Each structure stands twice: as structure tokens, then as C-alpha cells.
PDB file of C-alpha atoms in Angstrom:
ATOM      1  CA  MET A   1      51.502 172.053 166.555  1.00  0.00           C
ATOM      2  CA  GLN A   2      50.386 173.308 169.859  1.00  0.00           C
ATOM      3  CA  SER A   3      52.744 174.297 172.500  1.00  0.00           C
ATOM      4  CA  GLY A   4      52.290 172.685 175.854  1.00  0.00           C
ATOM      5  CA  ALA A   5      53.318 173.600 179.291  1.00  0.00           C
ATOM      6  CA  PHE A   6      56.089 171.981 181.223  1.00  0.00           C
ATOM      7  CA  GLY A   7      54.920 169.413 183.694  1.00  0.00           C
ATOM      8  CA  GLY A   8      55.941 169.095 187.222  1.00  0.00           C
ATOM      9  CA  ASN A   9      58.706 166.606 186.227  1.00  0.00           C
ATOM     10  CA  GLY A  10      60.320 169.075 183.857  1.00  0.00           C
ATOM     11  CA  ILE A  11      59.019 167.270 180.692  1.00  0.00           C
ATOM     12  CA  MET A  12      57.588 169.319 177.912  1.00  0.00           C
ATOM     13  CA  SER A  13      54.386 167.811 176.467  1.00  0.00           C
ATOM     14  CA  CYS A  14      53.635 167.887 172.773  1.00  0.00           C
ATOM     15  CA  ASP A  15      50.472 167.929 170.785  1.00  0.00           C
ATOM     16  CA  GLN A  16      48.909 164.426 170.689  1.00  0.00           C
ATOM     17  CA  SER A  17      48.058 164.902 167.019  1.00  0.00           C
ATOM     18  CA  TYR A  18      51.709 165.032 166.018  1.00  0.00           C
ATOM     19  CA  PRO A  19      52.522 161.919 164.025  1.00  0.00           C
ATOM     20  CA  PHE A  20      55.805 161.259 165.879  1.00  0.00           C
ATOM     21  CA  GLN A  21      56.035 161.672 169.515  1.00  0.00           C
ATOM     22  CA  GLN A  22      59.194 163.321 170.647  1.00  0.00           C
ATOM     23  CA  VAL A  23      60.402 163.248 174.148  1.00  0.00           C
ATOM     24  CA  PHE A  24      62.954 165.670 175.490  1.00  0.00           C
ATOM     25  CA  PHE A  25      64.767 164.967 178.762  1.00  0.00           C
ATOM     26  CA  VAL A  26      66.479 167.379 180.982  1.00  0.00           C
ATOM     27  CA  ASP A  27      68.509 166.886 184.074  1.00  0.00           C
ATOM     28  CA  ARG A  28      67.827 163.366 185.385  1.00  0.00           C
ATOM     29  CA  GLY A  29      65.974 162.477 182.234  1.00  0.00           C
ATOM     30  CA  GLN A  30      69.059 163.281 180.115  1.00  0.00           C
ATOM     31  CA  ARG A  31      71.080 160.563 181.843  1.00  0.00           C
ATOM     32  CA  GLN A  32      68.271 158.027 181.282  1.00  0.00           C
ATOM     33  CA  LEU A  33      68.328 158.813 177.548  1.00  0.00           C
ATOM     34  CA  GLN A  34      72.029 158.204 177.372  1.00  0.00           C
ATOM     35  CA  GLN A  35      71.570 154.832 179.028  1.00  0.00           C
ATOM     36  CA  HIS A  36      68.912 153.854 176.481  1.00  0.00           C
ATOM     37  CA  GLN A  37      71.192 154.875 173.643  1.00  0.00           C
ATOM     38  CA  LEU A  38      74.124 152.721 174.938  1.00  0.00           C
ATOM     39  CA  GLY A  39      72.229 149.496 174.462  1.00  0.00           C
ATOM     40  CA  PRO A  40      72.201 146.342 176.634  1.00  0.00           C
ATOM     41  CA  VAL A  41      74.958 145.901 179.170  1.00  0.00           C
ATOM     42  CA  TRP A  42      76.029 142.307 180.006  1.00  0.00           C
ATOM     43  CA  PRO A  43      76.643 141.521 183.626  1.00  0.00           C
ATOM     44  CA  GLN A  44      80.338 141.345 184.534  1.00  0.00           C
ATOM     45  CA  LYS A  45      79.956 138.077 186.443  1.00  0.00           C
ATOM     46  CA  ASP A  46      78.941 136.228 183.258  1.00  0.00           C
ATOM     47  CA  ARG A  47      82.234 137.205 181.619  1.00  0.00           C
ATOM     48  CA  LYS A  48      84.226 135.857 184.578  1.00  0.00           C
ATOM     49  CA  VAL A  49      82.469 132.464 184.533  1.00  0.00           C
ATOM     50  CA  GLY A  50      82.972 132.052 180.814  1.00  0.00           C
ATOM     51  CA  GLY A  51      86.733 132.719 181.133  1.00  0.00           C
ATOM     52  CA  GLY A  52      87.316 130.379 184.171  1.00  0.00           C
ATOM     53  CA  ILE A  53      86.263 127.143 182.433  1.00  0.00           C
ATOM     54  CA  PRO A  54      89.396 126.812 180.193  1.00  0.00           C
ATOM     55  CA  MET A  55      91.651 127.615 183.136  1.00  0.00           C
ATOM     56  CA  LEU A  56      90.093 124.819 185.248  1.00  0.00           C
ATOM     57  CA  ALA A  57      90.502 122.320 182.398  1.00  0.00           C
ATOM     58  CA  THR A  58      94.172 123.301 182.092  1.00  0.00           C
ATOM     59  CA  VAL A  59      94.768 122.707 185.809  1.00  0.00           C
ATOM     60  CA  VAL A  60      93.076 119.276 185.677  1.00  0.00           C
ATOM     61  CA  LEU A  61      95.146 118.303 182.634  1.00  0.00           C
ATOM     62  CA  LEU A  62      98.359 119.308 184.393  1.00  0.00           C
ATOM     63  CA  LEU A  63      97.394 117.206 187.420  1.00  0.00           C
ATOM     64  CA  PHE A  64      96.772 114.151 185.209  1.00  0.00           C
ATOM     65  CA  LEU A  65     100.102 114.663 183.482  1.00  0.00           C
ATOM     66  CA  THR A  66     101.875 114.909 186.828  1.00  0.00           C
ATOM     67  CA  VAL A  67     100.276 111.673 188.076  1.00  0.00           C
ATOM     68  CA  PHE A  68     101.154 109.795 184.895  1.00  0.00           C
ATOM     69  CA  ALA A  69     104.736 111.077 185.046  1.00  0.00           C
ATOM     70  CA  ALA A  70     105.059 109.914 188.687  1.00  0.00           C
ATOM     71  CA  LEU A  71     103.674 106.476 187.806  1.00  0.00           C
ATOM     72  CA  GLY A  72     106.072 106.133 184.895  1.00  0.00           C
ATOM     73  CA  PHE A  73     109.068 107.133 187.010  1.00  0.00           C
ATOM     74  CA  GLY A  74     108.053 104.662 189.740  1.00  0.00           C
ATOM     75  CA  GLY A  75     107.765 101.879 187.178  1.00  0.00           C
ATOM     76  CA  TYR A  76     111.214 102.737 185.835  1.00  0.00           C
ATOM     77  CA  LEU A  77     112.708 102.512 189.334  1.00  0.00           C
ATOM     78  CA  MET A  78     111.009  99.156 189.984  1.00  0.00           C
ATOM     79  CA  TYR A  79     112.382  97.763 186.734  1.00  0.00           C
ATOM     80  CA  ASN A  80     115.926  98.843 187.647  1.00  0.00           C
ATOM     81  CA  MET A  81     115.601  97.264 191.113  1.00  0.00           C
ATOM     82  CA  GLN A  82     114.407  93.969 189.616  1.00  0.00           C
ATOM     83  CA  MET A  83     117.344  93.890 187.195  1.00  0.00           C
ATOM     84  CA  GLU A  84     119.835  94.592 189.996  1.00  0.00           C
ATOM     85  CA  LEU A  85     118.282  91.864 192.154  1.00  0.00           C
ATOM     86  CA  LYS A  86     118.526  89.425 189.255  1.00  0.00           C
ATOM     87  CA  ASP A  87     122.224  90.251 188.812  1.00  0.00           C
ATOM     88  CA  LEU A  88     122.880  89.757 192.554  1.00  0.00           C
ATOM     89  CA  ARG A  89     121.199  86.337 192.507  1.00  0.00           C
ATOM     90  CA  LYS A  90     123.260  85.315 189.505  1.00  0.00           C
ATOM     91  CA  MET A  91     126.493  86.389 191.201  1.00  0.00           C
ATOM     92  CA  SER A  92     125.491  84.503 194.366  1.00  0.00           C
ATOM     93  CA  ARG A  93     124.874  81.284 192.401  1.00  0.00           C
ATOM     94  CA  GLU A  94     128.203  81.598 190.600  1.00  0.00           C
ATOM     95  CA  LEU A  95     130.053  82.179 193.875  1.00  0.00           C
ATOM     96  CA  LYS A  96     128.357  79.159 195.489  1.00  0.00           C
ATOM     97  CA  GLN A  97     129.259  76.950 192.526  1.00  0.00           C
ATOM     98  CA  ALA A  98     132.870  78.102 192.704  1.00  0.00           C
ATOM     99  CA  GLN A  99     133.033  77.286 196.421  1.00  0.00           C
ATOM    100  CA  GLU A 100     131.528  73.824 195.885  1.00  0.00           C
ATOM    101  CA  PHE A 101     133.977  73.132 193.072  1.00  0.00           C
ATOM    102  CA  SER A 102     136.913  74.172 195.251  1.00  0.00           C
ATOM    103  CA  LYS A 103     135.635  71.981 198.092  1.00  0.00           C
ATOM    104  CA  ALA A 104     135.291  69.006 195.747  1.00  0.00           C
ATOM    105  CA  GLN A 105     138.892  69.477 194.615  1.00  0.00           C
ATOM    106  CA  LYS A 106     140.081  69.276 198.211  1.00  0.00           C
ATOM    107  CA  GLN A 107     137.993  66.156 198.913  1.00  0.00           C
ATOM    108  CA  ILE A 108     139.245  64.133 195.938  1.00  0.00           C
ATOM    109  CA  GLY A 109     142.846  65.233 196.514  1.00  0.00           C
ATOM    110  CA  LEU A 110     143.570  67.018 193.236  1.00  0.00           C
ATOM    111  CA  LYS A 111     147.136  68.127 192.687  1.00  0.00           C
ATOM    112  CA  ASP A 112     148.001  71.614 193.807  1.00  0.00           C
ATOM    113  CA  GLU A 113     148.515  74.270 191.195  1.00  0.00           C
ATOM    114  CA  PRO A 114     152.154  75.211 190.434  1.00  0.00           C
ATOM    115  CA  GLY A 115     153.508  77.825 192.777  1.00  0.00           C
ATOM    116  CA  ARG A 116     151.046  77.107 195.618  1.00  0.00           C
ATOM    117  CA  ASN A 117     152.431  77.799 199.062  1.00  0.00           C
ATOM    118  CA  LYS A 118     153.990  74.656 200.535  1.00  0.00           C
ATOM    119  CA  ASP A 119     153.070  75.729 204.061  1.00  0.00           C
ATOM    120  CA  GLU A 120     149.384  75.752 203.113  1.00  0.00           C
ATOM    121  CA  LYS A 121     149.715  72.249 201.643  1.00  0.00           C
ATOM    122  CA  LYS A 122     151.397  70.964 204.801  1.00  0.00           C
ATOM    123  CA  LYS A 123     148.713  72.568 206.965  1.00  0.00           C
ATOM    124  CA  ARG A 124     145.925  70.808 205.020  1.00  0.00           C
ATOM    125  CA  GLU A 125     147.715  67.471 205.404  1.00  0.00           C
ATOM    126  CA  ASP A 126     148.076  68.036 209.151  1.00  0.00           C
ATOM    127  CA  GLU A 127     144.361  68.762 209.497  1.00  0.00           C
ATOM    128  CA  ARG A 128     143.522  65.397 207.916  1.00  0.00           C
ATOM    129  CA  THR A 129     145.861  63.461 210.247  1.00  0.00           C
ATOM    130  CA  ALA A 130     143.304  61.700 212.456  1.00  0.00           C
ATOM    131  CA  ALA A 131     141.737  58.298 213.148  1.00  0.00           C
ATOM    132  CA  HIS A 132     138.858  56.837 215.153  1.00  0.00           C
ATOM    133  CA  VAL A 133     138.255  53.056 215.375  1.00  0.00           C
ATOM    134  CA  ILE A 134     135.506  51.018 217.059  1.00  0.00           C
ATOM    135  CA  GLY A 135     135.986  47.937 219.251  1.00  0.00           C
ATOM    136  CA  ARG A 136     135.722  44.614 217.426  1.00  0.00           C
ATOM    137  CA  ILE A 137     133.529  41.917 218.985  1.00  0.00           C
ATOM    138  CA  GLU A 138     135.521  38.746 219.745  1.00  0.00           C
ATOM    139  CA  LYS A 139     133.774  35.375 220.167  1.00  0.00           C
ATOM    140  CA  SER A 140     136.583  32.862 220.629  1.00  0.00           C
ATOM    141  CA  ASN A 141     139.969  34.545 220.837  1.00  0.00           C
ATOM    142  CA  PHE A 142     140.330  37.345 223.420  1.00  0.00           C
ATOM    143  CA  PRO A 143     143.777  38.954 223.043  1.00  0.00           C
ATOM    144  CA  LYS A 144     144.782  41.481 225.686  1.00  0.00           C
ATOM    145  CA  MET A 145     146.068  43.743 222.927  1.00  0.00           C
ATOM    146  CA  LEU A 146     142.720  44.898 221.563  1.00  0.00           C
ATOM    147  CA  ARG A 147     141.679  44.739 217.918  1.00  0.00           C
ATOM    148  CA  TRP A 148     139.487  47.359 216.268  1.00  0.00           C
ATOM    149  CA  ASP A 149     137.248  47.897 213.280  1.00  0.00           C
ATOM    150  CA  SER A 150     138.254  50.808 211.029  1.00  0.00           C
ATOM    151  CA  HIS A 151     135.451  50.435 208.447  1.00  0.00           C
ATOM    152  CA  ILE A 152     132.304  50.327 210.577  1.00  0.00           C
ATOM    153  CA  THR A 153     129.972  53.328 210.592  1.00  0.00           C
ATOM    154  CA  GLY A 154     131.579  56.147 212.554  1.00  0.00           C
ATOM    155  CA  ALA A 155     135.132  54.802 212.182  1.00  0.00           C
ATOM    156  CA  PHE A 156     137.757  56.354 209.895  1.00  0.00           C
ATOM    157  CA  THR A 157     141.474  56.786 209.286  1.00  0.00           C
ATOM    158  CA  GLY A 158     142.988  59.610 207.272  1.00  0.00           C
ATOM    159  CA  GLY A 159     145.995  61.741 206.511  1.00  0.00           C
ATOM    160  CA  GLY A 160     149.124  60.542 208.239  1.00  0.00           C
ATOM    161  CA  VAL A 161     147.481  57.739 210.268  1.00  0.00           C
ATOM    162  CA  ALA A 162     147.097  54.068 209.273  1.00  0.00           C
ATOM    163  CA  TYR A 163     145.426  51.152 211.066  1.00  0.00           C
ATOM    164  CA  GLN A 164     147.456  47.927 211.380  1.00  0.00           C
ATOM    165  CA  VAL A 165     145.224  44.851 211.305  1.00  0.00           C
ATOM    166  CA  SER A 166     147.948  42.516 212.604  1.00  0.00           C
ATOM    167  CA  ASN A 167     148.236  44.088 216.076  1.00  0.00           C
ATOM    168  CA  GLY A 168     145.390  46.648 216.233  1.00  0.00           C
ATOM    169  CA  ALA A 169     147.744  49.648 216.316  1.00  0.00           C
ATOM    170  CA  LEU A 170     147.379  53.141 214.897  1.00  0.00           C
ATOM    171  CA  ARG A 171     150.648  54.075 213.191  1.00  0.00           C
ATOM    172  CA  VAL A 172     151.578  57.718 212.551  1.00  0.00           C
ATOM    173  CA  ASN A 173     153.902  58.757 209.725  1.00  0.00           C
ATOM    174  CA  GLN A 174     154.433  62.323 210.950  1.00  0.00           C
ATOM    175  CA  SER A 175     156.200  63.459 214.092  1.00  0.00           C
ATOM    176  CA  GLY A 176     154.328  65.920 216.270  1.00  0.00           C
ATOM    177  CA  LEU A 177     151.949  66.486 219.154  1.00  0.00           C
ATOM    178  CA  TYR A 178     148.872  64.224 219.167  1.00  0.00           C
ATOM    179  CA  HIS A 179     145.726  63.953 221.261  1.00  0.00           C
ATOM    180  CA  VAL A 180     145.267  60.244 222.078  1.00  0.00           C
ATOM    181  CA  TYR A 181     142.109  58.766 223.692  1.00  0.00           C
ATOM    182  CA  SER A 182     140.582  55.374 224.460  1.00  0.00           C
ATOM    183  CA  ARG A 183     137.466  54.031 226.208  1.00  0.00           C
ATOM    184  CA  VAL A 184     136.603  50.494 227.280  1.00  0.00           C
ATOM    185  CA  GLU A 185     133.520  49.064 228.970  1.00  0.00           C
ATOM    186  CA  LEU A 186     133.554  45.741 230.839  1.00  0.00           C
ATOM    187  CA  ILE A 187     130.659  43.670 232.174  1.00  0.00           C
ATOM    188  CA  PHE A 188     131.446  41.432 235.156  1.00  0.00           C
ATOM    189  CA  LYS A 189     128.891  38.655 235.512  1.00  0.00           C
ATOM    190  CA  ASP A 190     130.077  37.678 239.012  1.00  0.00           C
ATOM    191  CA  CYS A 191     131.337  40.989 240.338  1.00  0.00           C
ATOM    192  CA  SER A 192     132.830  41.056 243.835  1.00  0.00           C
ATOM    193  CA  PRO A 193     134.569  43.689 245.983  1.00  0.00           C
ATOM    194  CA  THR A 194     137.912  42.351 244.802  1.00  0.00           C
ATOM    195  CA  SER A 195     137.135  42.567 241.069  1.00  0.00           C
ATOM    196  CA  SER A 196     139.483  44.864 239.136  1.00  0.00           C
ATOM    197  CA  PHE A 197     140.975  45.477 235.693  1.00  0.00           C
ATOM    198  CA  PHE A 198     143.801  47.387 234.002  1.00  0.00           C
ATOM    199  CA  HIS A 199     143.390  49.684 231.001  1.00  0.00           C
ATOM    200  CA  THR A 200     146.609  50.786 229.265  1.00  0.00           C
ATOM    201  CA  VAL A 201     147.540  52.859 226.203  1.00  0.00           C
ATOM    202  CA  PHE A 202     151.156  52.426 225.095  1.00  0.00           C
ATOM    203  CA  VAL A 203     153.402  53.293 222.159  1.00  0.00           C
ATOM    204  CA  ARG A 204     155.685  50.942 220.229  1.00  0.00           C
ATOM    205  CA  SER A 205     158.610  52.567 218.474  1.00  0.00           C
ATOM    206  CA  ALA A 206     160.017  51.532 215.103  1.00  0.00           C
ATOM    207  CA  SER A 207     162.735  49.590 216.965  1.00  0.00           C
ATOM    208  CA  GLY A 208     160.109  47.490 218.792  1.00  0.00           C
ATOM    209  CA  HIS A 209     160.423  49.113 222.215  1.00  0.00           C
ATOM    210  CA  ASP A 210     157.129  49.515 224.178  1.00  0.00           C
ATOM    211  CA  ASN A 211     156.455  52.447 226.472  1.00  0.00           C
ATOM    212  CA  ALA A 212     153.228  53.040 228.463  1.00  0.00           C
ATOM    213  CA  LEU A 213     151.566  56.362 227.740  1.00  0.00           C
ATOM    214  CA  LEU A 214     148.311  56.185 229.746  1.00  0.00           C
ATOM    215  CA  GLU A 215     147.174  53.678 232.363  1.00  0.00           C
ATOM    216  CA  ALA A 216     144.170  53.132 234.649  1.00  0.00           C
ATOM    217  CA  ASN A 217     143.605  50.537 237.401  1.00  0.00           C
ATOM    218  CA  ARG A 218     139.912  50.182 238.259  1.00  0.00           C
ATOM    219  CA  VAL A 219     139.050  48.453 241.540  1.00  0.00           C
ATOM    220  CA  GLY A 220     136.254  48.622 244.116  1.00  0.00           C
ATOM    221  CA  PHE A 221     133.501  49.335 241.605  1.00  0.00           C
ATOM    222  CA  CYS A 222     131.304  46.378 242.712  1.00  0.00           C
ATOM    223  CA  SER A 223     129.173  46.006 245.844  1.00  0.00           C
ATOM    224  CA  GLN A 224     131.103  46.195 249.107  1.00  0.00           C
ATOM    225  CA  ARG A 225     129.022  43.506 250.776  1.00  0.00           C
ATOM    226  CA  GLN A 226     130.838  40.224 251.294  1.00  0.00           C
ATOM    227  CA  ASN A 227     129.723  37.052 249.522  1.00  0.00           C
ATOM    228  CA  VAL A 228     127.428  39.006 247.172  1.00  0.00           C
ATOM    229  CA  ARG A 229     128.053  38.359 243.500  1.00  0.00           C
ATOM    230  CA  HIS A 230     126.044  39.870 240.670  1.00  0.00           C
ATOM    231  CA  ALA A 231     126.517  41.463 237.242  1.00  0.00           C
ATOM    232  CA  TRP A 232     128.194  44.858 237.189  1.00  0.00           C
ATOM    233  CA  THR A 233     129.303  47.267 234.452  1.00  0.00           C
ATOM    234  CA  ALA A 234     132.459  49.333 234.720  1.00  0.00           C
ATOM    235  CA  ASP A 235     134.207  51.592 232.222  1.00  0.00           C
ATOM    236  CA  SER A 236     137.472  53.468 231.844  1.00  0.00           C
ATOM    237  CA  TYR A 237     138.356  56.489 229.713  1.00  0.00           C
ATOM    238  CA  LEU A 238     141.922  57.686 229.075  1.00  0.00           C
ATOM    239  CA  ALA A 239     143.020  60.758 227.105  1.00  0.00           C
ATOM    240  CA  SER A 240     146.047  63.011 226.915  1.00  0.00           C
ATOM    241  CA  ALA A 241     148.223  65.105 224.583  1.00  0.00           C
ATOM    242  CA  LEU A 242     151.345  63.098 223.704  1.00  0.00           C
ATOM    243  CA  SER A 243     154.421  63.613 221.574  1.00  0.00           C
ATOM    244  CA  LEU A 244     154.821  60.919 218.922  1.00  0.00           C
ATOM    245  CA  GLN A 245     157.593  60.253 216.455  1.00  0.00           C
ATOM    246  CA  GLN A 246     157.322  59.176 212.856  1.00  0.00           C
ATOM    247  CA  ASN A 247     156.408  55.447 212.482  1.00  0.00           C
ATOM    248  CA  ASP A 248     155.330  55.142 216.138  1.00  0.00           C
ATOM    249  CA  SER A 249     152.448  52.703 216.740  1.00  0.00           C
ATOM    250  CA  VAL A 250     149.858  53.346 219.458  1.00  0.00           C
ATOM    251  CA  LEU A 251     148.047  50.341 221.004  1.00  0.00           C
ATOM    252  CA  VAL A 252     145.473  49.596 223.741  1.00  0.00           C
ATOM    253  CA  ASN A 253     145.615  46.766 226.297  1.00  0.00           C
ATOM    254  CA  VAL A 254     143.120  45.502 228.928  1.00  0.00           C
ATOM    255  CA  SER A 255     143.585  42.825 231.599  1.00  0.00           C
ATOM    256  CA  HIS A 256     140.228  41.070 231.027  1.00  0.00           C
ATOM    257  CA  PRO A 257     139.329  41.333 227.319  1.00  0.00           C
ATOM    258  CA  GLU A 258     136.758  38.511 227.667  1.00  0.00           C
ATOM    259  CA  PHE A 259     134.601  40.871 229.762  1.00  0.00           C
ATOM    260  CA  LEU A 260     134.469  43.632 227.130  1.00  0.00           C
ATOM    261  CA  SER A 261     130.950  44.866 226.394  1.00  0.00           C
ATOM    262  CA  HIS A 262     129.423  43.978 223.045  1.00  0.00           C
ATOM    263  CA  SER A 263     127.414  47.186 223.035  1.00  0.00           C
ATOM    264  CA  SER A 264     127.822  49.188 219.842  1.00  0.00           C
ATOM    265  CA  HIS A 265     130.415  51.974 220.162  1.00  0.00           C
ATOM    266  CA  ALA A 266     131.017  51.189 223.846  1.00  0.00           C
ATOM    267  CA  ASN A 267     134.733  50.616 223.129  1.00  0.00           C
ATOM    268  CA  PHE A 268     136.693  52.993 220.926  1.00  0.00           C
ATOM    269  CA  PHE A 269     140.187  54.309 220.319  1.00  0.00           C
ATOM    270  CA  GLY A 270     141.561  57.245 218.344  1.00  0.00           C
ATOM    271  CA  LEU A 271     144.008  60.093 217.928  1.00  0.00           C
ATOM    272  CA  TYR A 272     144.479  63.282 215.945  1.00  0.00           C
ATOM    273  CA  LYS A 273     147.359  65.674 215.397  1.00  0.00           C
ATOM    274  CA  ILE A 274     147.217  68.951 217.302  1.00  0.00           C
TER     275      ILE A 274
END
């Protein structure tokens, strides 16, 4: 082996005929040898990427679980709301049926249950004490004491009031304060300035004594020109609050019943307890 000289880089050369080449490093070359002996070094960024993939999958999974949990909770709340709404509708139907049944009992006049307040029973009877009758059309007989129809559409009698066919009176079977009213309409074919008529509402007691309650005297409703005669319509309406006694009969009288209008519901008569 031949000895060589050190080169300018501080590397000692060896004889080229030596079967194994040996290289000796000094200074900077020593550090390079150490790096070669350590082997390959993987970049640090590759390790970070490989470790972040499972973490991302975990986050996505948690988000899906959160969404599914929220959807399930919302569905549970909707189901509870539907059940509560169904119960409310059922209670409303039952309450309505109970009210209708109670109303039907009052209409058909079922007996009161034992122990019911007598004042409430009396109050219900007072509320039904009323009547309204429509004028009856006469063709041959025209009595001054008017007759009425209590069965025509719009007419009724109830509670403590009865209609008497014989004299056209409304008879009350309870004492108290009543609102009484009557309307008549007359048609004068040959009306003149002197044409007139009386309209009277009176009461007949159980003893047969008559007493006027309301009265009207209509005059001067036709043309004021002399010697002019033509058809003319006139009406009168009377109403007042009156005190009536049990078994009193209320009647209506007009001075010219033959002139009463045949118009439907033009003449009527009624009362109700206040």
C-alpha cells in the first residue's frame, strides 16, 4: 500500500490498487459520515398528514350523530304535540255534546233533579213567559175586538201566557211587570181629511171589569184638500210596560176593523214578562 498525500479538502487518498476503498472524513466530512450511517429520514409533514385522517373522520361522525339526535328529539316533540292536540279535540267534542244534551233537556221540559234551586226554576219559567200573535184575516165578520192567529209562522205562545180563541185575548197566569205591544194597519179606500180611527189595548180582570191600558186616536192622515178622496194607508203602534195580575186578559180593539190591511204580518199583538 502506498501512502498518499492529503488533498486540499483534507481527505487522505489511498492506493488505487487496494481492493477495498476506504474513505476517512475529518471535520465537515465526519458529520456527513454520521448522516449516512443514520439511514433515511422521513419528512415530518408526512407523519402529521397520516395522523390527521382518523381525527377528521371522528369529527364527521360526531356531527352526524348530533344531527340524528336532534332529528329524533324533534320527532319526539312533534309526536307529543299531536297527542295533546288529539286529547284537546276529544275534550272539546265531549263538552259540546254535554252542552247540547243539557239544552235539549231544557227544551223538552224534563223534570228538575232533586235539590235544584227553586229560584233558578222560577227564573227559567219567567223567561219563557211571552207571546206574539199575528192578525187574522176576516172576510165576513169584522168584530171590533180583534182576533189573532197563534199558529202561523212567526207566532207563538209560551210559559205563563195562553191565547183565548173566543175573544182574542192573551191571558197571563203570573202576576208581574209585562211589556205589552200592538200594531195595526188600515187602508182607507175613500180617505178624506175627516177620516180617523181608534186603536186601544185594554185589560179584562178575572171579575170581568175592563180597563184601557193604551190608546191612540189617529186623525188628519189623509190629504187636506177638500172633496178629494183616494186610497190611503195609516198605521198605529202602541207599547208600554204594564203591571198585570194573575188571570188578567189583554185585548186589542179598533174602530174600523173592516179597513184592516190583509198584508202579512202588518197587524200583530204580543207581550212578555220583564
